[in-house]
Amino acid sequence: MIYTKYFAGILNEHGSLNLNSDQWRRVMNIVYLEGSIHSLRSILDPKNPYKFDTVIFKYQKRLTDLTGNQNPENLIKEMYILSEN
């Protein structure tokens, strides 16, 4: 949950993010996906460890689409730039 922790740290230090609605939606989707992946991994049953693999894969792909696998610092900079336009 690297993005979620990073976004939370920024919010704690600087208050709200000055992003446009599209980028704010992007942040919320990233947080949702990371939380969902974390939750699914935490409830895995040792008797059926692959039960949620397809869902987790789908969520990870969507997360990669949203973040471009950038580190959180570069991602937030990109979001600020996109919000200015």
CSV table of N, CA, C and O in Angstrom, one decimal:
chain,number,residue,atom,x,y,z
A,1,MET,N,0.8,-1.2,0.0
A,1,MET,CA,0.0,0.0,0.0
A,1,MET,C,0.9,1.2,0.0
A,1,MET,O,0.7,2.2,0.8
A,2,ILE,N,1.8,1.3,-0.9
A,2,ILE,CA,2.8,2.3,-0.9
A,2,ILE,C,2.2,3.7,-1.3
A,2,ILE,O,2.5,4.7,-0.7
A,3,TYR,N,1.3,3.7,-2.2
A,3,TYR,CA,0.6,4.9,-2.7
A,3,TYR,C,-0.3,5.5,-1.6
A,3,TYR,O,-0.3,6.7,-1.3
A,4,THR,N,-1.0,4.6,-1.0
A,4,THR,CA,-2.0,5.0,0.1
A,4,THR,C,-1.2,5.6,1.2
A,4,THR,O,-1.6,6.7,1.7
A,5,LYS,N,-0.1,5.0,1.7
A,5,LYS,CA,0.7,5.5,2.8
A,5,LYS,C,1.3,6.9,2.4
A,5,LYS,O,1.4,7.8,3.2
A,6,TYR,N,1.8,7.0,1.1
A,6,TYR,CA,2.4,8.2,0.7
A,6,TYR,C,1.3,9.4,0.6
A,6,TYR,O,1.6,10.5,1.1
A,7,PHE,N,0.2,9.1,0.1
A,7,PHE,CA,-0.9,10.1,0.0
A,7,PHE,C,-1.3,10.5,1.4
A,7,PHE,O,-1.6,11.7,1.6
A,8,ALA,N,-1.4,9.6,2.3
A,8,ALA,CA,-1.8,9.9,3.7
A,8,ALA,C,-0.8,10.8,4.3
A,8,ALA,O,-1.1,11.7,5.1
A,9,GLY,N,0.5,10.5,4.1
A,9,GLY,CA,1.6,11.3,4.6
A,9,GLY,C,1.5,12.8,4.1
A,9,GLY,O,1.7,13.7,4.9
A,10,ILE,N,1.2,12.9,2.8
A,10,ILE,CA,1.1,14.3,2.2
A,10,ILE,C,-0.1,15.0,2.9
A,10,ILE,O,0.0,16.2,3.2
A,11,LEU,N,-1.2,14.3,3.0
A,11,LEU,CA,-2.4,14.9,3.6
A,11,LEU,C,-2.2,15.3,5.0
A,11,LEU,O,-2.6,16.4,5.5
A,12,ASN,N,-1.4,14.5,5.8
A,12,ASN,CA,-1.1,14.8,7.2
A,12,ASN,C,-0.2,16.1,7.3
A,12,ASN,O,-0.3,16.9,8.2
A,13,GLU,N,0.8,16.2,6.4
A,13,GLU,CA,1.7,17.3,6.4
A,13,GLU,C,1.2,18.5,5.8
A,13,GLU,O,1.5,19.6,6.3
A,14,HIS,N,0.5,18.4,4.7
A,14,HIS,CA,0.1,19.6,3.9
A,14,HIS,C,-1.4,19.9,3.8
A,14,HIS,O,-1.8,20.9,3.2
A,15,GLY,N,-2.2,19.1,4.4
A,15,GLY,CA,-3.6,19.2,4.2
A,15,GLY,C,-4.1,18.7,2.9
A,15,GLY,O,-3.4,17.8,2.3
A,16,SER,N,-5.2,19.2,2.4
A,16,SER,CA,-5.8,18.6,1.2
A,16,SER,C,-4.9,18.8,0.0
A,16,SER,O,-4.1,19.8,-0.1
A,17,LEU,N,-5.1,17.9,-1.0
A,17,LEU,CA,-4.4,18.0,-2.2
A,17,LEU,C,-5.1,18.9,-3.2
A,17,LEU,O,-6.3,18.9,-3.3
A,18,ASN,N,-4.4,19.8,-3.8
A,18,ASN,CA,-5.0,20.7,-4.8
A,18,ASN,C,-5.0,20.1,-6.2
A,18,ASN,O,-4.2,20.5,-7.1
A,19,LEU,N,-5.9,19.1,-6.4
A,19,LEU,CA,-6.0,18.4,-7.6
A,19,LEU,C,-7.3,18.6,-8.2
A,19,LEU,O,-8.3,18.9,-7.5
A,20,ASN,N,-7.4,18.5,-9.6
A,20,ASN,CA,-8.7,18.7,-10.2
A,20,ASN,C,-9.5,17.4,-9.9
A,20,ASN,O,-9.0,16.4,-9.4
A,21,SER,N,-10.7,17.4,-10.3
A,21,SER,CA,-11.6,16.3,-10.0
A,21,SER,C,-11.2,15.0,-10.7
A,21,SER,O,-11.3,13.9,-10.1
A,22,ASP,N,-10.6,15.0,-11.9
A,22,ASP,CA,-10.1,13.8,-12.5
A,22,ASP,C,-9.0,13.2,-11.7
A,22,ASP,O,-8.9,12.0,-11.6
A,23,GLN,N,-8.0,14.0,-11.3
A,23,GLN,CA,-6.9,13.5,-10.6
A,23,GLN,C,-7.3,13.1,-9.2
A,23,GLN,O,-6.7,12.1,-8.6
A,24,TRP,N,-8.2,13.8,-8.6
A,24,TRP,CA,-8.7,13.3,-7.2
A,24,TRP,C,-9.4,12.0,-7.3
A,24,TRP,O,-9.2,11.1,-6.5
A,25,ARG,N,-10.2,11.8,-8.4
A,25,ARG,CA,-10.8,10.5,-8.7
A,25,ARG,C,-9.7,9.4,-8.8
A,25,ARG,O,-9.9,8.3,-8.3
A,26,ARG,N,-8.6,9.8,-9.5
A,26,ARG,CA,-7.5,8.8,-9.7
A,26,ARG,C,-6.9,8.4,-8.4
A,26,ARG,O,-6.7,7.2,-8.1
A,27,VAL,N,-6.7,9.4,-7.5
A,27,VAL,CA,-6.2,9.1,-6.1
A,27,VAL,C,-7.1,8.1,-5.4
A,27,VAL,O,-6.7,7.1,-4.8
A,28,MET,N,-8.4,8.4,-5.4
A,28,MET,CA,-9.4,7.6,-4.7
A,28,MET,C,-9.4,6.2,-5.3
A,28,MET,O,-9.5,5.2,-4.5
A,29,ASN,N,-9.3,6.0,-6.6
A,29,ASN,CA,-9.3,4.7,-7.2
A,29,ASN,C,-8.0,3.9,-6.8
A,29,ASN,O,-8.1,2.7,-6.5
A,30,ILE,N,-6.9,4.6,-6.8
A,30,ILE,CA,-5.6,4.0,-6.3
A,30,ILE,C,-5.7,3.5,-4.9
A,30,ILE,O,-5.4,2.4,-4.6
A,31,VAL,N,-6.3,4.3,-4.0
A,31,VAL,CA,-6.4,4.0,-2.6
A,31,VAL,C,-7.4,2.8,-2.5
A,31,VAL,O,-7.1,1.8,-1.8
A,32,TYR,N,-8.5,2.8,-3.2
A,32,TYR,CA,-9.5,1.7,-3.2
A,32,TYR,C,-8.8,0.4,-3.7
A,32,TYR,O,-9.0,-0.6,-3.0
A,33,LEU,N,-8.1,0.4,-4.8
A,33,LEU,CA,-7.5,-0.8,-5.3
A,33,LEU,C,-6.5,-1.4,-4.4
A,33,LEU,O,-6.4,-2.6,-4.2
A,34,GLU,N,-5.6,-0.5,-3.8
A,34,GLU,CA,-4.6,-1.0,-2.9
A,34,GLU,C,-5.3,-1.6,-1.7
A,34,GLU,O,-4.8,-2.7,-1.2
A,35,GLY,N,-6.3,-1.0,-1.2
A,35,GLY,CA,-7.0,-1.5,0.0
A,35,GLY,C,-7.7,-2.9,-0.3
A,35,GLY,O,-7.6,-3.8,0.5
A,36,SER,N,-8.3,-3.0,-1.5
A,36,SER,CA,-8.9,-4.2,-1.9
A,36,SER,C,-7.9,-5.3,-2.1
A,36,SER,O,-8.2,-6.5,-1.6
A,37,ILE,N,-6.8,-5.0,-2.7
A,37,ILE,CA,-5.7,-6.1,-2.9
A,37,ILE,C,-5.2,-6.5,-1.5
A,37,ILE,O,-5.1,-7.7,-1.3
A,38,HIS,N,-5.0,-5.6,-0.6
A,38,HIS,CA,-4.5,-5.9,0.7
A,38,HIS,C,-5.5,-6.8,1.4
A,38,HIS,O,-5.2,-7.8,2.1
A,39,SER,N,-6.8,-6.4,1.4
A,39,SER,CA,-7.8,-7.2,2.0
A,39,SER,C,-7.9,-8.6,1.5
A,39,SER,O,-8.1,-9.6,2.3
A,40,LEU,N,-7.9,-8.7,0.2
A,40,LEU,CA,-8.0,-10.1,-0.4
A,40,LEU,C,-6.9,-10.9,0.0
A,40,LEU,O,-7.0,-12.1,0.2
A,41,ARG,N,-5.7,-10.4,0.0
A,41,ARG,CA,-4.5,-11.1,0.4
A,41,ARG,C,-4.6,-11.6,1.9
A,41,ARG,O,-4.1,-12.6,2.3
A,42,SER,N,-5.2,-10.7,2.7
A,42,SER,CA,-5.2,-11.0,4.1
A,42,SER,C,-6.2,-12.1,4.5
A,42,SER,O,-6.1,-12.7,5.6
A,43,ILE,N,-7.2,-12.4,3.6
A,43,ILE,CA,-8.2,-13.4,3.9
A,43,ILE,C,-8.0,-14.7,3.2
A,43,ILE,O,-8.8,-15.6,3.2
A,44,LEU,N,-6.8,-14.9,2.6
A,44,LEU,CA,-6.5,-16.1,1.8
A,44,LEU,C,-6.6,-17.3,2.8
A,44,LEU,O,-6.1,-17.3,3.9
A,45,ASP,N,-7.2,-18.4,2.3
A,45,ASP,CA,-7.3,-19.6,3.0
A,45,ASP,C,-6.1,-20.5,2.6
A,45,ASP,O,-6.0,-20.8,1.4
A,46,PRO,N,-5.3,-21.0,3.6
A,46,PRO,CA,-4.2,-21.9,3.2
A,46,PRO,C,-4.7,-23.2,2.4
A,46,PRO,O,-4.0,-23.7,1.6
A,47,LYS,N,-6.0,-23.6,2.6
A,47,LYS,CA,-6.5,-24.7,1.8
A,47,LYS,C,-6.8,-24.4,0.4
A,47,LYS,O,-6.9,-25.2,-0.5
A,48,ASN,N,-7.0,-23.1,0.1
A,48,ASN,CA,-7.3,-22.6,-1.3
A,48,ASN,C,-6.6,-21.3,-1.5
A,48,ASN,O,-7.2,-20.2,-1.6
A,49,PRO,N,-5.2,-21.3,-1.6
A,49,PRO,CA,-4.5,-20.1,-1.7
A,49,PRO,C,-4.6,-19.3,-3.0
A,49,PRO,O,-4.3,-18.1,-3.0
A,50,TYR,N,-5.2,-19.9,-4.0
A,50,TYR,CA,-5.3,-19.2,-5.3
A,50,TYR,C,-6.7,-18.7,-5.6
A,50,TYR,O,-7.0,-18.3,-6.7
A,51,LYS,N,-7.6,-18.8,-4.6
A,51,LYS,CA,-9.0,-18.5,-4.7
A,51,LYS,C,-9.2,-17.1,-5.3
A,51,LYS,O,-10.1,-16.9,-6.2
A,52,PHE,N,-8.5,-16.1,-4.9
A,52,PHE,CA,-8.7,-14.7,-5.4
A,52,PHE,C,-7.7,-14.2,-6.4
A,52,PHE,O,-7.6,-13.0,-6.7
A,53,ASP,N,-6.9,-15.1,-6.9
A,53,ASP,CA,-5.8,-14.7,-7.8
A,53,ASP,C,-6.3,-13.9,-9.0
A,53,ASP,O,-5.7,-12.9,-9.4
A,54,THR,N,-7.4,-14.3,-9.6
A,54,THR,CA,-7.8,-13.6,-10.8
A,54,THR,C,-8.3,-12.2,-10.5
A,54,THR,O,-8.1,-11.3,-11.2
A,55,VAL,N,-9.0,-12.1,-9.3
A,55,VAL,CA,-9.5,-10.8,-8.9
A,55,VAL,C,-8.3,-9.9,-8.5
A,55,VAL,O,-8.2,-8.7,-8.9
A,56,ILE,N,-7.3,-10.4,-7.8
A,56,ILE,CA,-6.1,-9.7,-7.4
A,56,ILE,C,-5.4,-9.2,-8.7
A,56,ILE,O,-4.9,-8.1,-8.8
A,57,PHE,N,-5.2,-10.1,-9.6
A,57,PHE,CA,-4.6,-9.8,-10.9
A,57,PHE,C,-5.3,-8.7,-11.6
A,57,PHE,O,-4.6,-7.7,-12.1
A,58,LYS,N,-6.6,-8.7,-11.7
A,58,LYS,CA,-7.4,-7.7,-12.3
A,58,LYS,C,-7.2,-6.3,-11.6
A,58,LYS,O,-7.0,-5.3,-12.3
A,59,TYR,N,-7.2,-6.3,-10.3
A,59,TYR,CA,-7.0,-5.1,-9.5
A,59,TYR,C,-5.6,-4.6,-9.7
A,59,TYR,O,-5.4,-3.4,-9.8
A,60,GLN,N,-4.6,-5.5,-9.7
A,60,GLN,CA,-3.2,-5.0,-9.9
A,60,GLN,C,-3.0,-4.4,-11.3
A,60,GLN,O,-2.3,-3.4,-11.4
A,61,LYS,N,-3.6,-5.0,-12.3
A,61,LYS,CA,-3.5,-4.4,-13.6
A,61,LYS,C,-4.1,-3.0,-13.7
A,61,LYS,O,-3.5,-2.1,-14.2
A,62,ARG,N,-5.3,-2.9,-13.1
A,62,ARG,CA,-5.9,-1.6,-13.0
A,62,ARG,C,-5.1,-0.6,-12.3
A,62,ARG,O,-4.9,0.6,-12.7
A,63,LEU,N,-4.4,-1.0,-11.2
A,63,LEU,CA,-3.6,-0.2,-10.4
A,63,LEU,C,-2.4,0.3,-11.2
A,63,LEU,O,-2.0,1.4,-11.2
A,64,THR,N,-1.8,-0.6,-11.9
A,64,THR,CA,-0.7,-0.3,-12.8
A,64,THR,C,-1.1,0.7,-13.9
A,64,THR,O,-0.3,1.6,-14.2
A,65,ASP,N,-2.3,0.5,-14.4
A,65,ASP,CA,-2.8,1.4,-15.4
A,65,ASP,C,-2.9,2.8,-14.9
A,65,ASP,O,-2.6,3.8,-15.5
A,66,LEU,N,-3.3,2.9,-13.6
A,66,LEU,CA,-3.5,4.2,-13.0
A,66,LEU,C,-2.2,4.9,-12.6
A,66,LEU,O,-2.1,6.1,-12.6
A,67,THR,N,-1.2,4.1,-12.2
A,67,THR,CA,0.0,4.6,-11.6
A,67,THR,C,1.2,4.6,-12.6
A,67,THR,O,2.1,5.4,-12.4
A,68,GLY,N,1.1,3.8,-13.6
A,68,GLY,CA,2.2,3.6,-14.5
A,68,GLY,C,3.4,3.0,-13.9
A,68,GLY,O,4.6,3.2,-14.3
A,69,ASN,N,3.2,2.4,-12.7
A,69,ASN,CA,4.3,1.8,-11.9
A,69,ASN,C,5.4,2.9,-11.5
A,69,ASN,O,6.5,2.6,-11.3
A,70,GLN,N,4.9,4.1,-11.5
A,70,GLN,CA,5.8,5.2,-11.0
A,70,GLN,C,5.9,5.1,-9.5
A,70,GLN,O,5.0,4.7,-8.8
A,71,ASN,N,7.0,5.7,-9.0
A,71,ASN,CA,7.1,5.8,-7.5
A,71,ASN,C,6.1,6.9,-7.1
A,71,ASN,O,5.7,7.7,-7.9
A,72,PRO,N,5.6,6.9,-5.8
A,72,PRO,CA,4.6,7.8,-5.4
A,72,PRO,C,4.9,9.3,-5.6
A,72,PRO,O,4.1,10.1,-5.9
A,73,GLU,N,6.2,9.6,-5.4
A,73,GLU,CA,6.6,11.0,-5.6
A,73,GLU,C,6.4,11.5,-7.0
A,73,GLU,O,5.9,12.6,-7.2
A,74,ASN,N,6.8,10.7,-8.0
A,74,ASN,CA,6.7,11.1,-9.4
A,74,ASN,C,5.2,11.1,-9.8
A,74,ASN,O,4.8,11.9,-10.6
A,75,LEU,N,4.5,10.2,-9.2
A,75,LEU,CA,3.0,10.1,-9.6
A,75,LEU,C,2.3,11.4,-9.1
A,75,LEU,O,1.5,11.9,-9.9
A,76,ILE,N,2.6,11.8,-7.9
A,76,ILE,CA,1.9,13.0,-7.4
A,76,ILE,C,2.3,14.2,-8.1
A,76,ILE,O,1.5,15.1,-8.4
A,77,LYS,N,3.6,14.3,-8.5
A,77,LYS,CA,4.0,15.4,-9.4
A,77,LYS,C,3.3,15.4,-10.7
A,77,LYS,O,2.8,16.5,-11.2
A,78,GLU,N,3.1,14.3,-11.3
A,78,GLU,CA,2.4,14.2,-12.6
A,78,GLU,C,1.0,14.6,-12.4
A,78,GLU,O,0.4,15.3,-13.2
A,79,MET,N,0.4,14.2,-11.3
A,79,MET,CA,-1.0,14.6,-11.0
A,79,MET,C,-1.2,16.1,-10.8
A,79,MET,O,-2.2,16.7,-11.3
A,80,TYR,N,-0.2,16.7,-10.2
A,80,TYR,CA,-0.3,18.2,-10.0
A,80,TYR,C,-0.2,18.9,-11.4
A,80,TYR,O,-0.9,19.8,-11.7
A,81,ILE,N,0.7,18.4,-12.2
A,81,ILE,CA,0.9,18.9,-13.5
A,81,ILE,C,-0.4,18.8,-14.4
A,81,ILE,O,-0.8,19.7,-15.0
A,82,LEU,N,-0.9,17.6,-14.3
A,82,LEU,CA,-2.2,17.4,-15.1
A,82,LEU,C,-3.3,18.2,-14.5
A,82,LEU,O,-4.2,18.6,-15.3
A,83,SER,N,-3.3,18.5,-13.3
A,83,SER,CA,-4.4,19.3,-12.7
A,83,SER,C,-4.3,20.8,-13.1
A,83,SER,O,-5.3,21.5,-13.1
A,84,GLU,N,-3.1,21.2,-13.4
A,84,GLU,CA,-2.9,22.6,-13.8
A,84,GLU,C,-3.4,22.9,-15.2
A,84,GLU,O,-3.7,24.0,-15.6
A,85,ASN,N,-3.5,21.9,-16.1
A,85,ASN,CA,-3.9,22.1,-17.5
A,85,ASN,C,-5.4,22.1,-17.6
A,85,ASN,O,-6.2,21.7,-17.0
